[in-house]
XYZ file of C-alpha atoms in Angstrom:
728
model
C 0.000 0.000 0.000
C 2.861 2.365 0.814
C 4.473 1.595 -2.532
C 1.200 2.305 -4.339
C 0.758 5.580 -2.457
C 4.317 6.615 -3.327
C 3.765 5.736 -6.981
C 0.507 7.740 -7.105
C 2.220 10.704 -5.487
C 5.103 10.548 -7.932
C 2.674 10.331 -10.844
C 0.733 13.324 -9.576
C 3.932 15.317 -9.136
C 5.065 14.453 -12.660
C 1.705 15.359 -14.155
C 1.712 18.643 -12.261
C 5.049 19.651 -13.765
C 6.547 19.822 -17.214
C 5.463 16.305 -18.131
C 1.847 17.182 -17.442
C 2.124 20.252 -19.644
C 3.512 18.248 -22.564
C 0.889 15.546 -22.098
C -1.849 18.163 -22.160
C -0.450 19.753 -25.315
C -0.099 16.349 -26.934
C -3.675 15.425 -26.093
C -4.940 18.757 -27.428
C -2.998 18.319 -30.685
C -4.296 14.763 -31.019
C -7.908 15.831 -30.546
C -7.540 18.714 -33.000
C -5.896 16.383 -35.465
C -8.740 13.884 -35.281
C -11.309 16.657 -35.736
C -9.505 18.574 -38.481
C -7.722 15.810 -40.352
C -10.692 14.905 -42.608
C -11.044 18.540 -43.696
C -7.304 18.862 -44.273
C -7.273 15.763 -46.479
C -10.353 16.672 -48.518
C -9.403 20.341 -49.126
C -5.794 21.030 -48.064
C -5.539 24.532 -49.566
C -8.671 25.746 -47.757
C -7.486 24.169 -44.522
C -4.073 25.822 -44.802
C -5.628 29.209 -45.543
C -7.920 29.003 -42.511
C -4.938 27.923 -40.422
C -2.968 31.021 -41.510
C -5.874 33.298 -40.634
C -6.202 31.598 -37.269
C -2.521 31.978 -36.441
C -2.543 35.668 -37.396
C -5.674 36.421 -35.356
C -4.376 34.276 -32.516
C -1.186 36.337 -32.449
C -3.269 39.410 -31.596
C -4.933 37.588 -28.714
C -1.503 36.342 -27.663
C -0.375 39.949 -27.252
C -3.436 40.660 -25.121
C -2.764 37.537 -23.057
C 0.870 38.581 -22.666
C -0.138 41.853 -21.035
C -2.717 40.080 -18.923
C -0.083 37.599 -17.750
C 2.163 40.437 -16.621
C -0.687 41.955 -14.588
C -1.744 38.677 -13.044
C 1.828 37.622 -12.314
C 2.404 40.703 -10.155
C -0.875 41.425 -8.359
C -2.796 38.172 -9.018
C -5.884 40.045 -10.155
C -8.413 38.787 -12.698
C -8.600 42.135 -14.462
C -11.865 42.188 -16.380
C -10.984 45.663 -17.667
C -7.932 44.438 -19.597
C -9.884 43.680 -22.769
C -11.508 47.096 -22.657
C -8.051 48.681 -22.488
C -7.209 46.788 -25.686
C -10.314 48.168 -27.429
C -9.669 51.643 -26.062
C -6.181 51.565 -27.567
C -7.680 50.974 -31.028
C -10.106 53.881 -30.564
C -7.288 56.179 -29.429
C -5.135 55.228 -32.408
C -7.788 56.281 -34.948
C -7.604 60.061 -34.314
C -3.821 59.885 -33.920
C -3.493 58.270 -37.333
C -5.948 60.817 -38.687
C -3.638 63.660 -37.607
C -1.201 62.566 -40.310
C -3.885 62.435 -42.972
C -3.796 58.674 -43.444
C -6.624 57.149 -45.491
C -7.216 53.858 -47.267
C -5.540 55.304 -50.363
C -2.284 56.141 -48.540
C 0.631 54.246 -50.057
C 2.757 52.276 -47.632
C 6.330 53.530 -47.312
C 9.143 53.787 -44.804
C 7.843 57.115 -43.481
C 4.369 55.614 -43.023
C 5.929 52.700 -41.123
C 7.825 55.081 -38.819
C 4.681 57.105 -38.155
C 2.761 53.926 -37.303
C 5.494 52.935 -34.879
C 5.303 56.406 -33.322
C 1.514 56.142 -32.998
C 1.894 52.677 -31.488
C 4.316 54.009 -28.875
C 1.974 56.913 -28.093
C -1.012 54.581 -27.680
C 1.033 52.329 -25.401
C 1.931 55.320 -23.216
C -1.674 56.567 -23.098
C -3.047 53.115 -22.291
C -0.329 52.668 -19.686
C -1.226 55.986 -18.082
C -4.912 55.029 -18.001
C -4.043 51.713 -16.383
C -1.854 53.446 -13.790
C -4.704 55.832 -12.970
C -7.108 52.907 -12.608
C -4.670 51.114 -10.330
C -4.111 54.149 -8.123
C -7.786 55.154 -7.880
C -9.630 51.817 -7.885
C -7.272 48.945 -7.046
C -4.635 50.252 -4.656
C -7.105 51.475 -1.978
C -8.383 47.883 -1.809
C -5.012 46.200 -1.278
C -6.086 45.023 2.209
C -9.660 44.222 1.167
C -11.006 40.776 0.212
C -10.025 39.546 -3.228
C -13.598 39.618 -4.461
C -13.855 43.328 -3.668
C -11.002 44.003 -6.108
C -12.611 41.620 -8.596
C -15.925 43.483 -8.486
C -14.047 46.776 -8.813
C -12.379 45.418 -11.960
C -15.817 44.538 -13.322
C -16.976 48.066 -12.538
C -13.991 49.573 -14.326
C -14.763 47.375 -17.325
C -18.290 48.786 -17.415
C -16.950 52.335 -17.103
C -14.454 51.929 -19.939
C -17.020 50.231 -22.156
C -19.543 52.966 -21.450
C -16.958 55.676 -22.144
C -16.123 54.146 -25.522
C -19.819 53.751 -26.320
C -20.403 57.385 -25.413
C -17.400 58.505 -27.474
C -17.818 56.436 -30.630
C -21.409 55.237 -30.489
C -22.733 51.760 -31.205
C -21.653 51.531 -34.855
C -18.395 50.051 -36.082
C -15.534 52.521 -36.561
C -13.306 52.155 -39.608
C -9.543 52.118 -39.124
C -7.494 53.403 -42.093
C -5.986 50.491 -43.981
C -2.427 51.737 -44.510
C -0.521 48.465 -44.190
C 0.417 46.743 -47.441
C -2.225 44.382 -48.735
C 0.183 42.200 -50.700
C -0.044 38.457 -50.258
C 2.631 35.830 -50.728
C 1.587 32.672 -52.512
C 2.231 29.346 -50.851
C 2.272 25.852 -52.324
C -1.179 24.371 -52.666
C -3.033 27.596 -53.526
C -2.941 29.247 -50.065
C -1.403 32.648 -49.387
C -0.171 34.687 -46.453
C -0.550 38.450 -46.214
C 2.135 40.930 -45.276
C -0.146 42.141 -42.467
C -0.268 38.619 -41.079
C 3.510 38.375 -41.127
C 3.845 41.743 -39.352
C 1.451 40.692 -36.593
C 3.057 37.277 -36.119
C 6.573 38.763 -36.137
C 5.649 41.482 -33.623
C 4.143 38.883 -31.327
C 7.241 36.694 -31.455
C 9.501 39.661 -30.673
C 7.433 40.806 -27.685
C 7.096 37.281 -26.335
C 10.853 36.798 -26.540
C 11.407 40.096 -24.710
C 8.944 39.037 -22.025
C 10.694 35.735 -21.481
C 14.140 37.333 -21.032
C 15.426 40.028 -18.761
C 18.237 42.536 -19.280
C 21.558 40.848 -20.032
C 19.956 37.919 -21.837
C 19.472 35.835 -18.680
C 16.226 34.023 -18.211
C 13.985 35.143 -15.404
C 14.370 33.293 -12.153
C 11.209 33.341 -10.113
C 11.400 33.744 -6.353
C 8.373 31.596 -5.597
C 10.363 28.386 -4.813
C 12.634 30.400 -2.512
C 9.773 32.184 -0.790
C 8.105 28.860 -0.031
C 10.763 28.298 2.613
C 9.468 29.775 5.853
C 12.888 30.700 7.360
C 13.683 32.686 4.236
C 10.325 34.418 4.321
C 10.762 35.415 7.974
C 14.127 36.982 7.176
C 12.956 39.154 4.328
C 12.916 42.917 4.732
C 11.177 45.584 2.749
C 7.842 45.662 0.990
C 5.621 42.701 0.178
C 6.349 40.552 -2.828
C 2.761 40.996 -3.943
C 1.169 44.374 -4.316
C -2.152 43.491 -2.752
C -1.006 41.415 0.197
C 0.015 42.374 3.682
C 3.392 40.726 3.132
C 4.712 37.461 1.827
C 1.821 35.077 2.481
C 0.816 36.966 5.616
C -2.825 35.993 5.239
C -3.484 35.088 8.836
C -1.468 37.580 10.869
C -3.079 40.084 13.177
C -2.125 43.743 12.772
C 0.274 43.562 15.681
C 2.066 40.483 14.425
C 5.375 40.859 12.677
C 7.346 38.561 10.435
C 9.855 37.772 13.153
C 8.848 35.734 16.134
C 5.951 33.398 16.697
C 2.545 35.004 16.742
C 0.554 32.643 18.950
C 3.184 32.079 21.654
C 3.260 34.278 24.801
C 6.558 36.052 25.301
C 6.593 35.539 29.072
C 6.580 32.380 31.113
C 3.736 29.999 31.720
C 2.049 32.198 34.322
C 2.352 35.222 32.046
C 0.559 33.254 29.353
C -2.222 32.148 31.704
C -2.860 35.263 33.738
C -5.206 37.824 32.196
C -2.652 40.612 32.415
C 0.127 38.601 30.845
C -1.536 37.631 27.583
C 0.130 38.765 24.399
C -1.589 41.942 23.250
C -1.501 40.805 19.612
C -3.708 37.818 20.343
C -6.652 40.042 21.235
C -8.075 37.292 23.430
C -11.726 37.619 24.286
C -14.203 35.584 26.237
C -16.270 33.456 23.848
C -19.440 34.890 25.399
C -19.294 38.671 25.835
C -22.100 38.713 28.388
C -22.476 35.339 30.185
C -25.226 34.970 32.723
C -23.008 34.213 35.742
C -24.497 33.788 39.202
C -24.296 36.794 41.493
C -21.513 36.991 44.088
C -23.981 38.150 46.760
C -27.349 37.069 48.007
C -30.395 38.530 46.330
C -31.836 41.519 48.080
C -34.490 44.048 47.277
C -34.947 44.610 43.583
C -33.727 47.955 42.405
C -35.244 50.037 39.656
C -33.078 48.428 36.978
C -34.076 44.932 38.064
C -37.770 45.846 38.177
C -37.580 47.265 34.671
C -36.044 44.029 33.465
C -38.860 42.035 35.082
C -41.457 44.221 33.411
C -39.710 43.779 30.086
C -39.763 40.011 30.453
C -43.482 40.120 31.175
C -44.210 42.217 28.104
C -43.886 39.982 25.037
C -44.172 42.826 22.542
C -41.423 44.847 24.218
C -39.215 41.792 24.452
C -39.754 40.991 20.737
C -38.996 44.571 19.738
C -35.884 44.658 21.875
C -34.558 41.396 20.447
C -35.518 42.248 16.887
C -34.094 45.708 16.508
C -30.949 45.054 18.515
C -29.946 42.280 16.132
C -29.081 43.563 12.665
C -30.155 40.456 10.783
C -33.507 40.316 12.539
C -34.079 43.942 11.667
C -33.327 43.296 7.993
C -35.589 40.239 7.940
C -38.397 42.189 9.590
C -38.148 45.064 7.145
C -37.961 42.699 4.171
C -41.038 40.765 5.278
C -43.028 43.935 5.911
C -41.921 45.402 2.596
C -42.800 42.214 0.678
C -46.278 42.058 2.201
C -47.045 45.733 1.598
C -45.394 46.096 -1.823
C -48.464 45.175 -3.943
C -50.589 47.775 -2.142
C -47.806 50.328 -2.412
C -47.488 49.653 -6.152
C -51.217 50.182 -6.671
C -51.238 53.405 -4.656
C -48.277 54.947 -6.445
C -49.505 54.021 -9.938
C -53.204 54.714 -9.508
C -54.256 51.061 -9.547
C -52.052 49.937 -12.431
C -49.132 48.479 -10.539
C -49.242 44.987 -12.014
C -46.055 45.590 -13.968
C -44.235 46.559 -10.768
C -45.484 43.428 -9.015
C -44.370 41.295 -11.967
C -40.944 42.956 -11.863
C -40.732 42.231 -8.135
C -41.477 38.562 -8.871
C -38.587 38.569 -11.356
C -36.388 40.078 -8.658
C -37.194 37.061 -6.495
C -35.481 34.832 -9.073
C -32.228 36.745 -8.641
C -32.612 36.599 -4.863
C -32.835 32.811 -5.116
C -29.740 32.750 -7.310
C -27.824 35.007 -4.919
C -28.732 32.787 -1.963
C -27.461 29.734 -3.828
C -24.219 31.380 -4.923
C -23.698 32.573 -1.363
C -23.461 28.919 -0.319
C -20.555 28.411 -2.725
C -18.783 31.760 -2.386
C -19.817 33.021 1.042
C -19.940 29.803 3.068
C -17.373 27.556 1.379
C -15.130 30.270 -0.110
C -15.134 28.783 -3.644
C -15.157 31.354 -6.437
C -17.714 30.429 -9.125
C -17.909 32.526 -12.302
C -20.190 30.148 -14.211
C -23.170 29.991 -11.881
C -25.620 30.914 -14.653
C -24.953 27.486 -16.205
C -26.886 25.765 -13.399
C -29.611 28.372 -13.778
C -29.868 27.346 -17.451
C -29.866 23.641 -16.597
C -32.808 24.075 -14.230
C -34.764 26.182 -16.728
C -34.192 23.777 -19.636
C -35.029 20.787 -17.443
C -38.448 22.238 -16.744
C -38.926 23.385 -20.342
C -38.157 19.950 -21.795
C -40.378 18.072 -19.357
C -43.317 20.510 -19.378
C -43.829 21.296 -23.079
C -44.194 19.635 -26.469
C -40.531 20.275 -27.347
C -39.552 16.603 -27.201
C -42.140 15.757 -29.883
C -39.784 17.261 -32.465
C -36.750 15.497 -31.027
C -35.589 11.991 -31.965
C -37.769 10.693 -29.095
C -41.004 11.937 -30.760
C -42.887 12.093 -27.470
C -44.418 14.824 -25.340
C -43.856 14.998 -21.609
C -45.991 17.213 -19.372
C -45.014 16.709 -15.754
C -46.438 18.983 -13.024
C -44.495 22.024 -11.922
C -44.276 20.947 -8.299
C -42.583 17.673 -9.185
C -40.227 19.354 -11.643
C -39.070 21.750 -8.932
C -37.407 18.798 -7.238
C -36.269 17.269 -10.529
C -34.623 20.535 -11.629
C -32.870 20.787 -8.257
C -31.546 17.234 -8.525
C -30.374 17.633 -12.120
C -28.616 20.932 -11.361
C -27.070 19.467 -8.196
C -25.776 16.497 -10.208
C -24.079 18.797 -12.694
C -22.713 20.838 -9.795
C -21.079 17.719 -8.383
C -19.789 16.803 -11.858
C -18.195 20.241 -12.143
C -16.785 20.114 -8.633
C -15.267 16.620 -8.811
C -12.392 17.342 -11.225
C -11.680 20.774 -9.773
C -11.162 19.870 -6.125
C -7.411 20.481 -6.239
C -7.888 23.917 -7.787
C -8.150 27.034 -5.688
C -8.834 30.704 -6.096
C -8.491 32.093 -9.585
C -7.776 28.731 -11.200
C -11.072 27.384 -9.922
C -12.774 30.555 -11.175
C -11.383 29.996 -14.682
C -12.715 26.422 -14.772
C -16.181 27.513 -13.628
C -16.061 30.348 -16.152
C -15.411 27.808 -18.904
C -18.301 25.658 -17.702
C -20.569 28.691 -17.702
C -19.620 29.460 -21.301
C -20.028 25.868 -22.496
C -23.524 25.149 -21.191
C -25.471 27.928 -23.037
C -23.651 27.067 -26.259
C -24.503 23.395 -25.892
C -28.174 24.307 -25.535
C -27.850 26.584 -28.565
C -26.118 23.856 -30.572
C -28.775 21.222 -29.828
C -31.349 22.983 -31.970
C -32.603 22.623 -35.494
C -29.827 21.385 -37.758
C -27.940 19.607 -34.981
C -26.430 16.247 -36.001
C -28.228 14.550 -33.116
C -31.598 16.228 -33.604
C -33.551 19.218 -32.339
C -33.655 18.988 -28.554
C -33.579 22.562 -27.257
C -34.859 24.733 -30.105
C -31.460 26.329 -30.697
C -31.393 30.122 -30.734
C -35.206 30.276 -30.657
C -35.378 28.417 -27.378
C -38.389 26.546 -26.017
C -41.763 28.317 -25.885
C -45.314 27.441 -24.767
C -44.163 25.946 -21.466
C -46.848 24.644 -19.132
C -47.771 26.974 -16.239
C -48.079 25.718 -12.654
C -51.466 24.427 -11.545
C -53.077 23.654 -8.214
C -56.164 21.503 -7.490
C -57.643 24.363 -5.466
C -56.665 27.659 -3.912
C -58.326 30.364 -1.856
C -58.587 33.793 -3.469
C -59.065 36.968 -1.497
C -57.800 40.495 -0.930
C -54.237 39.268 -1.378
C -55.037 39.126 -5.116
C -56.585 42.585 -5.103
C -58.676 44.683 -2.780
C -61.931 43.913 -4.623
C -61.287 40.155 -4.900
C -63.771 38.151 -2.822
C -62.729 35.301 -0.581
C -63.639 32.023 -2.266
C -62.205 28.659 -3.229
C -60.996 28.498 -6.826
C -60.793 24.959 -8.222
C -58.704 24.290 -10.231
C -56.283 27.171 -9.816
C -54.326 27.899 -13.002
C -51.389 30.298 -12.926
C -51.992 31.171 -16.575
C -55.360 32.733 -15.710
C -55.080 36.491 -16.177
C -57.479 37.071 -13.268
C -54.742 36.157 -10.824
C -51.701 37.554 -12.669
C -49.203 38.700 -11.592
C -50.058 38.221 -7.919
C -50.024 34.426 -8.250
C -46.368 34.313 -9.249
C -45.529 37.020 -6.702
C -46.891 35.030 -3.750
C -45.366 31.850 -5.151
C -41.867 33.316 -5.255
C -42.297 34.668 -1.718
C -43.196 31.186 -0.476
C -40.260 29.624 -2.319
C -37.928 32.276 -0.937
C -39.144 31.670 2.590
C -38.519 27.930 2.275
C -35.036 28.488 0.820
C -34.038 31.007 3.493
C -35.059 28.585 6.251
C -33.128 25.743 4.613
C -29.978 27.785 4.061
C -30.085 29.216 7.585
C -30.317 25.722 9.054
C -27.456 24.601 6.817
C -25.316 27.501 7.960
C -25.886 26.672 11.626
C -25.379 22.927 11.159
C -22.197 20.861 11.201
C -22.032 21.196 7.425
C -22.086 24.975 7.690
C -19.302 24.944 10.257
C -17.303 22.598 8.032
C -17.766 25.021 5.110
C -16.520 27.826 7.295
C -13.478 25.811 8.321
C -12.623 24.971 4.712
C -13.057 28.599 3.723
C -10.787 29.840 6.483
C -8.009 27.253 6.143
C -8.443 24.069 4.153
C -5.235 22.518 5.503
C -6.271 23.065 9.120
C -9.779 21.799 8.324
C -8.364 18.588 6.859
C -6.097 18.184 9.889
C -9.162 18.531 12.118
C -10.811 15.540 10.488
C -13.073 17.307 7.987
C -13.497 15.526 4.670
C -12.711 18.547 2.521
C -13.459 16.694 -0.720
C -17.006 15.806 0.319
C -17.622 19.232 1.859
C -16.600 21.120 -1.273
C -18.583 18.773 -3.507
C -21.585 19.312 -1.253
C -21.181 23.084 -1.537
C -21.118 22.891 -5.334
C -24.122 20.574 -5.414
C -26.274 22.540 -2.962
C -25.414 25.869 -4.573
C -26.272 24.455 -8.006
C -29.554 23.031 -6.705
C -30.747 26.503 -5.726
C -29.915 27.741 -9.224
C -31.918 24.852 -10.703
C -34.768 25.707 -8.351
C -34.739 29.309 -9.572
C -34.452 28.200 -13.206
C -37.564 26.038 -12.903
C -39.604 28.963 -11.574
C -38.098 31.277 -14.192
C -39.137 28.990 -17.058
C -42.642 28.603 -15.672
C -43.203 32.340 -15.206
C -41.698 33.446 -18.503
C -43.076 30.459 -20.455
C -39.992 30.797 -22.656
C -36.439 29.559 -22.183
C -33.619 30.763 -24.444
C -29.855 30.340 -24.169
C -29.388 34.107 -24.516
C -30.736 34.585 -20.989
C -27.902 32.656 -19.345
C -24.759 34.381 -20.566
C -21.686 35.302 -18.537
C -23.111 38.679 -17.552
C -25.749 36.863 -15.473
C -23.069 35.057 -13.466
C -21.193 38.309 -12.886
C -24.385 40.107 -11.825
C -25.193 37.415 -9.260
C -21.634 37.512 -7.920
C -21.922 41.287 -7.594
C -25.132 40.833 -5.606
C -23.427 38.458 -3.181
C -20.329 40.599 -2.689
C -22.253 43.861 -2.439
C -24.715 42.512 0.119
C -22.062 40.822 2.250
C -20.683 37.334 1.659
C -21.802 34.757 4.174
C -24.721 36.799 5.509
C -28.088 35.667 4.135
C -30.125 38.862 4.790
C -27.256 40.938 3.444
C -27.172 38.874 0.243
C -30.940 39.296 -0.157
C -30.591 43.053 0.240
C -27.692 43.137 -2.217
C -29.670 41.156 -4.799
C -32.655 43.494 -4.516
C -30.394 46.547 -4.730
C -28.541 45.436 -7.868
C -31.777 44.286 -9.518
C -33.401 47.628 -8.732
C -30.449 49.509 -10.208
C -30.206 47.350 -13.334
C -33.856 46.891 -14.223
C -35.482 50.023 -12.837
C -33.061 52.895 -12.319
C -30.930 52.414 -15.429
C -33.937 51.444 -17.541
C -35.954 54.534 -16.615
C -33.016 56.946 -16.323
C -33.393 58.313 -19.912
C -37.109 59.007 -19.359
C -36.355 60.740 -16.057
C -33.740 62.899 -17.781
C -36.188 63.903 -20.528
C -38.866 64.774 -17.971
C -36.379 66.803 -15.921
C -35.232 68.715 -19.027
C -38.824 69.573 -19.914
C -39.547 70.659 -16.346
C -36.682 73.174 -16.252
C -37.286 74.527 -19.739
C -34.510 72.661 -21.551
C -36.767 70.685 -23.861
C -34.561 71.594 -26.823
C -32.033 69.040 -25.576
C -34.499 66.285 -26.399
C -34.321 67.069 -30.127
C -31.507 65.433 -32.132
C -29.257 67.698 -34.189
C -29.416 67.681 -37.987
C -25.807 66.536 -38.453
C -26.171 63.651 -36.005
C -23.633 65.009 -33.520
C -26.346 65.133 -30.840
C -28.767 62.208 -30.806
C -31.081 63.675 -28.206
C -31.013 63.662 -24.424
C -32.833 60.339 -24.182
C -30.278 58.411 -26.245
C -27.317 60.263 -24.764
C -28.367 59.379 -21.225
C -29.027 55.823 -22.318
C -25.390 55.613 -23.382
C -24.423 56.457 -19.799
C -25.969 53.277 -18.358
C -22.699 51.338 -18.317
C -20.805 54.250 -16.801
C -23.389 54.801 -14.070
C -23.519 51.121 -13.146
C -19.731 50.844 -13.151
C -19.370 53.909 -10.946
C -21.870 52.473 -8.483
C -19.864 49.242 -8.213
C -16.507 50.984 -7.834
C -17.713 53.549 -5.287
C -19.516 50.960 -3.153
C -16.487 48.654 -3.146
C -14.175 51.525 -2.205
C -16.447 52.614 0.642
C -17.613 49.158 1.794
C -15.219 46.487 0.493
C -16.673 43.956 2.932
C -20.200 44.529 1.581
C -23.153 46.424 2.972
C -24.091 43.838 5.618
C -21.299 41.270 6.009
C -21.491 38.425 8.458
C -20.087 39.082 11.907
C -17.207 36.659 11.381
C -16.185 38.205 8.069
C -16.408 41.660 9.596
C -14.106 40.647 12.444
C -11.655 39.150 9.945
C -11.425 42.436 8.083
C -10.974 44.384 11.307
C -8.090 42.075 12.248
C -6.463 42.471 8.849
C -7.030 38.921 7.579
C -8.310 37.788 4.209
C -10.564 35.022 3.043
C -7.761 32.978 1.514
C -6.269 29.965 3.182
C -2.763 29.861 4.579
C 0.004 28.789 2.201
C -0.298 25.095 1.530
C 2.938 23.358 2.482
C 1.960 20.360 0.427
C 2.752 22.336 -2.716
C 6.355 22.708 -1.599
C 6.631 19.076 -0.544
C 5.246 17.848 -3.858
């Protein structure tokens, strides 16, 4: 057994190193060869031409990836704004090239080449300055904040840059003067390669070679293997090796702890470590219960005024409930949310003059995102696993219900129709999504942090495209309707239900049998009360999970996976359970979403949905259920109400102050009208909201108490450096 364990460990070590890299590349080349070999044999010239185009275009993306690698290698940040910097550089180059009068008819010459090199250098400096400004204003203030706060700030900066370019250049494509030579060199077999392609490929090779070598021609020697040695790390002086860390792997040190000396060992003798006055000040030791009910040191005497007031308070249930509710933050949030949910339909009718059905329907849609945020909070907030493809499970739940509650399968190779009830498919969608969550989690258990995020991101991109591929024209038949999606989905039905004022003030109290959710007499209140009931059930389940042994195990894995494993926690099963349970909530929400919308399309489950849900979790406060609910409602309100109605509000405000002329577009098209101009600001406004909130509250609006204490003590959500990496 020991020999087998040693052999498995050696194999894992080999696969994790250079051998694993070559095996992966070999497998990728083999798969591509099997897929592309028939086309290459049947039409070699066409295959070679497509290959040349792919290499030239891939060289451009290689340059982008090269810059991204430099950023990630220094600060370990998934910079979502990096691609927008690339696009911004192209937009900046257009007016610079225009200063020299370049057009498509300009003949290429040595002077033109020198000017293009000068413009390229200028664009690099401008883009570099913009990136420095972004780092100083948005990223550097968050160097001691949780990693996800910086991640959300990067998403916000991406929105700001995209909105700025949209405001500057509009939505139409912008033509770049074609001044490079268009000559092509013929190759054997009928293919050709352009001079532009050679310039791009050559530039990429030069920059890659410069990146791989340092001054003097010596290859770069990374310090990571040296820094893995703890004695070396304790002896280092100066600044941290990473820009956004409190030192070299100082993830768990209190503010008073230094690199020299042991943190959790009292400096004095045994009595100094046991006596209250001799405890190390850096430990910040506290009693586990700040206010224990200890017996009095004296016999009870006459009750004073304070004691009598306490007795009266205990006898008054209402006062006791109010005291307990509004002293606890989470209870206060729950109370306000429940009151607001119950009164919202009446408030919508009062504010709209009796036509508030659209607001109630929008609130029901908001409940879907609350369900998704609660599920993602299990993965990100409880277990500390970053998931950027959460919308994939949302899609799986929605398509599960759509396939089993419509006539879609009649056009598939099965040629049957399945119409199962909604209430049964709620559980089926949860189980299917949970199964795929476990399938995703199983091969990624050894991945952590950003690497796990990349894998989940890939899964989130694959699933909608699979559903889009399995449409009309698919080699295996029409299963999902392709880009058109699945329509005419069965609505939920009940054998009987009691109607009353909760469906409208004038609605009489009576038993409706059967109760159909597609009946317009009950819309949209039927789906509104349904989502409230589902939310209540999910909140109770998640709260019990958080307070159970599983919740404590999630917390232990999130804080320090190595210590959790040493304590006897099966980290593999716990992380798989987090993926499965989080995915089940997304499937639950997807089932309701398909039933309410009666249409499921792959376009509704793109990457932006995953990012929006992650923003909701981080903004509300990771690990805190009422905070996540509040964050989900806030982001949904901003996205689907404030930003949607902002152009109309701007037009109304301009008319009110006598500036109605701004609403009229100019004749030359330079001014498209106030409505469209404000609409172009949506990305900028949303990005600014994200950046400002993260700068002011990097821990979220209502973080959990434990997370809040971690931030006050200067710790992060990452685990301590894993010594097994060095030993392997």
